[in-house]
Coordinates of N, CA and C in Angstrom, one line a residue:
M1 N 103.9 110.4 71.9 CA 103.9 109.5 70.8 C 102.7 108.6 70.9
S2 N 102.0 108.5 69.8 CA 100.7 107.8 69.8 C 100.7 106.6 68.9
I3 N 101.8 106.0 68.7 CA 101.8 104.8 67.9 C 101.6 103.5 68.7
T4 N 100.9 102.6 68.1 CA 100.7 101.3 68.7 C 101.3 100.2 67.8
F5 N 101.6 99.1 68.3 CA 102.1 98.0 67.5 C 101.2 96.8 67.5
E6 N 101.1 96.2 66.3 CA 100.4 94.9 66.1 C 101.4 93.9 65.6
I7 N 101.3 92.7 66.1 CA 102.2 91.6 65.7 C 101.6 91.0 64.4
V8 N 102.4 91.0 63.4 CA 102.0 90.4 62.1 C 102.5 89.0 62.0
N9 N 103.7 88.7 62.4 CA 104.3 87.4 62.2 C 105.4 87.1 63.2
K10 N 105.6 85.9 63.7 CA 106.7 85.5 64.6 C 107.5 84.4 63.9
T11 N 108.8 84.5 64.0 CA 109.6 83.4 63.5 C 110.2 82.7 64.7
V12 N 110.0 81.4 64.7 CA 110.4 80.6 65.8 C 111.6 79.7 65.4
G13 N 112.7 79.8 66.2 CA 113.9 79.0 66.0 C 113.7 77.5 66.3
D14 N 114.7 76.7 66.0 CA 114.6 75.3 66.2 C 114.6 74.8 67.7
K15 N 114.9 75.8 68.6 CA 114.9 75.5 70.0 C 113.7 76.1 70.7
G16 N 112.7 76.5 70.0 CA 111.5 77.1 70.5 C 111.6 78.5 70.9
E17 N 112.6 79.2 70.4 CA 112.8 80.6 70.7 C 112.3 81.5 69.6
I18 N 111.8 82.7 69.9 CA 111.4 83.6 68.9 C 112.6 84.4 68.4
T19 N 112.9 84.3 67.2 CA 114.1 84.9 66.6 C 113.8 86.2 65.9
S20 N 112.6 86.4 65.4 CA 112.2 87.7 64.8 C 110.7 87.9 64.9
V21 N 110.3 89.2 64.8 CA 108.9 89.5 64.8 C 108.7 90.6 63.8
T22 N 107.7 90.4 62.9 CA 107.3 91.4 62.0 C 106.1 92.1 62.6
F23 N 106.2 93.5 62.5 CA 105.1 94.2 63.2 C 104.5 95.3 62.3
K24 N 103.4 95.8 62.7 CA 102.7 96.9 62.0 C 102.6 98.0 63.1
A25 N 103.2 99.2 62.8 CA 103.1 100.4 63.7 C 101.9 101.2 63.1
V26 N 101.0 101.5 64.0 CA 99.8 102.2 63.6 C 99.7 103.5 64.4
K27 N 99.4 104.6 63.6 CA 99.2 105.9 64.2 C 97.8 106.5 63.7
P28 N 96.9 106.8 64.7 CA 95.6 107.3 64.2 C 95.7 108.7 63.8
S29 N 94.8 109.1 62.9 CA 94.6 110.5 62.5 C 93.1 110.7 62.3
K30 N 92.7 111.9 62.1 CA 91.3 112.2 61.9 C 90.7 111.5 60.7
N31 N 91.6 111.2 59.7 CA 91.2 110.5 58.5 C 91.4 109.0 58.4
G32 N 91.7 108.4 59.6 CA 91.9 107.0 59.6 C 93.3 106.7 60.2
N33 N 93.7 105.4 60.1 CA 95.0 105.0 60.6 C 96.0 105.0 59.6
Y34 N 97.2 105.4 60.0 CA 98.4 105.3 59.1 C 99.3 104.2 59.6
K35 N 99.9 103.4 58.7 CA 100.6 102.2 59.1 C 102.0 102.2 58.5
S36 N 102.9 101.5 59.2 CA 104.2 101.3 58.7 C 104.6 99.9 59.2
Y37 N 105.3 99.2 58.4 CA 105.7 97.8 58.8 C 107.2 97.7 59.1
G38 N 107.6 96.8 60.0 CA 109.0 96.7 60.3 C 109.2 95.3 60.9
E39 N 110.5 95.0 61.2 CA 110.9 93.8 61.8 C 112.0 94.0 62.8
C40 N 111.9 93.2 63.9 CA 112.9 93.2 64.9 C 113.5 91.8 65.0
L41 N 114.8 91.7 65.1 CA 115.5 90.4 65.2 C 115.9 90.2 66.7
F42 N 115.8 89.0 67.2 CA 116.1 88.8 68.6 C 117.2 87.6 68.6
S43 N 118.0 87.7 69.7 CA 119.0 86.6 69.9 C 118.8 86.1 71.3
P44 N 117.8 85.3 71.6 CA 117.5 84.9 72.9 C 118.5 83.8 73.3
N45 N 118.9 83.8 74.6 CA 119.8 82.8 75.2 C 118.9 81.7 75.8
V46 N 118.7 80.6 75.1 CA 117.8 79.5 75.5 C 118.3 78.8 76.8
K47 N 119.5 79.0 77.2 CA 120.0 78.4 78.4 C 119.9 79.3 79.6
S48 N 119.5 80.6 79.4 CA 119.4 81.6 80.5 C 118.2 81.2 81.4
K49 N 118.3 81.6 82.7 CA 117.2 81.4 83.6 C 116.0 82.3 83.2
E50 N 116.3 83.4 82.5 CA 115.2 84.4 82.1 C 114.6 84.0 80.8
F51 N 115.0 82.9 80.2 CA 114.4 82.5 78.9 C 112.9 82.3 79.1
I52 N 112.1 82.8 78.2 CA 110.7 82.6 78.2 C 110.3 81.7 77.1
S53 N 109.6 80.6 77.4 CA 109.3 79.6 76.4 C 108.1 80.2 75.5
I54 N 108.1 79.6 74.3 CA 107.1 80.1 73.3 C 105.7 80.1 73.8
D55 N 105.3 79.2 74.6 CA 103.9 79.1 75.1 C 103.6 80.2 76.1
K56 N 104.6 80.9 76.6 CA 104.3 82.0 77.5 C 104.6 83.4 76.9
V57 N 104.9 83.4 75.7 CA 105.2 84.7 75.0 C 103.9 85.2 74.4
T58 N 103.4 86.3 74.9 CA 102.2 87.0 74.5 C 102.5 88.1 73.5
D59 N 101.5 88.5 72.8 CA 101.7 89.7 71.9 C 102.1 90.9 72.7
S60 N 101.6 91.1 73.9 CA 101.9 92.3 74.6 C 103.4 92.2 75.1
L61 N 103.9 91.0 75.4 CA 105.3 90.9 75.7 C 106.2 91.2 74.5
L62 N 105.7 90.7 73.3 CA 106.5 91.0 72.1 C 106.5 92.5 71.8
V63 N 105.5 93.2 72.1 CA 105.4 94.7 71.9 C 106.5 95.3 72.8
K64 N 106.6 94.8 74.1 CA 107.6 95.4 75.0 C 109.0 95.1 74.4
W65 N 109.2 93.9 73.9 CA 110.5 93.6 73.3 C 110.8 94.5 72.1
I66 N 109.8 94.7 71.3 CA 109.9 95.6 70.1 C 110.3 97.0 70.6
N67 N 109.7 97.5 71.6 CA 110.0 98.9 72.1 C 111.4 98.9 72.6
L68 N 111.8 97.9 73.3 CA 113.2 97.8 73.8 C 114.2 97.7 72.7
N69 N 113.9 96.9 71.7 CA 114.8 96.7 70.5 C 114.9 98.0 69.7
L70 N 113.8 98.7 69.5 CA 113.9 99.9 68.7 C 114.5 101.1 69.5
G71 N 114.3 101.1 70.8 CA 114.8 102.2 71.6 C 114.1 103.5 71.3
D72 N 114.4 104.6 72.0 CA 113.8 105.9 71.8 C 114.0 106.4 70.4
K73 N 115.2 106.2 69.9 CA 115.5 106.7 68.6 C 114.7 106.1 67.5
G74 N 114.6 104.8 67.5 CA 113.8 104.0 66.5 C 112.3 104.4 66.6
L75 N 111.8 104.5 67.9 CA 110.4 104.8 68.1 C 110.1 106.2 67.6
K76 N 111.0 107.1 67.9 CA 110.7 108.5 67.4 C 110.8 108.6 65.9
A77 N 111.6 107.8 65.3 CA 111.8 107.8 63.8 C 110.5 107.2 63.2
I78 N 109.9 106.2 63.7 CA 108.6 105.6 63.2 C 107.5 106.7 63.4
D79 N 107.5 107.2 64.6 CA 106.4 108.2 64.9 C 106.5 109.4 63.9
K80 N 107.8 109.9 63.6 CA 108.0 111.0 62.7 C 107.6 110.7 61.3
T81 N 107.9 109.5 60.9 CA 107.6 109.1 59.5 C 106.0 109.0 59.3
L82 N 105.3 108.5 60.3 CA 103.9 108.4 60.2 C 103.3 109.8 60.3
S83 N 103.8 110.6 61.2 CA 103.3 112.0 61.4 C 103.5 112.8 60.1
D84 N 104.7 112.7 59.5 CA 104.9 113.4 58.2 C 104.0 112.9 57.1
R85 N 103.7 111.6 57.1 CA 102.7 111.2 56.1 C 101.3 111.7 56.3
I86 N 100.9 111.8 57.6 CA 99.6 112.4 57.9 C 99.5 113.8 57.5
K87 N 100.6 114.6 57.8 CA 100.6 116.0 57.5 C 100.6 116.2 56.0
L88 N 101.4 115.4 55.3 CA 101.4 115.5 53.8 C 100.1 115.2 53.2
E89 N 99.5 114.2 53.6 CA 98.2 113.7 53.0 C 97.0 114.6 53.4
N90 N 97.1 115.3 54.5 CA 96.0 116.1 55.0 C 96.2 117.6 54.6
K91 N 97.2 117.9 53.8 CA 97.4 119.3 53.4 C 96.3 119.7 52.4
P92 N 95.7 120.9 52.5 CA 94.7 121.3 51.5 C 95.4 121.4 50.1
K93 N 94.6 121.0 49.1 CA 95.1 121.0 47.7 C 95.3 122.4 47.3
Q94 N 96.4 122.7 46.6 CA 96.6 124.0 46.0 C 96.0 124.0 44.6
T95 N 95.3 125.1 44.3 CA 94.7 125.2 42.9 C 95.7 126.1 42.2
A96 N 95.9 125.8 40.9 CA 96.7 126.6 40.1 C 96.1 127.9 39.7
K97 N 96.8 129.0 39.7 CA 96.3 130.3 39.3 C 96.9 130.7 38.0
F98 N 96.1 131.1 37.0 CA 96.5 131.4 35.7 C 96.3 132.9 35.5
K99 N 97.2 133.5 34.7 CA 97.0 134.9 34.3 C 96.2 134.9 33.0
D100 N 95.4 135.9 32.9 CA 94.6 136.1 31.6 C 95.5 136.7 30.5

């Protein structure tokens, strides 16, 4: 799988927790990059010892959370969607054949 994620937007709750992330999934091809947008919702427990405050949340950490949130099934679906678009748009054009 050759998709990467870029963080587009973060929604922060009233307790300083990230409640959602909008992302761009990018897959390169020989003709450029193909993109798909999505969103992951989170329900962090602000009272948990594992809670990470907003000032320590990096984009790379958010990408890890996105991967966990989507799981293998979601990641494969995004990859397939982008791969299908690449194949479709890179097909040679068919010329119409007419009989005389």
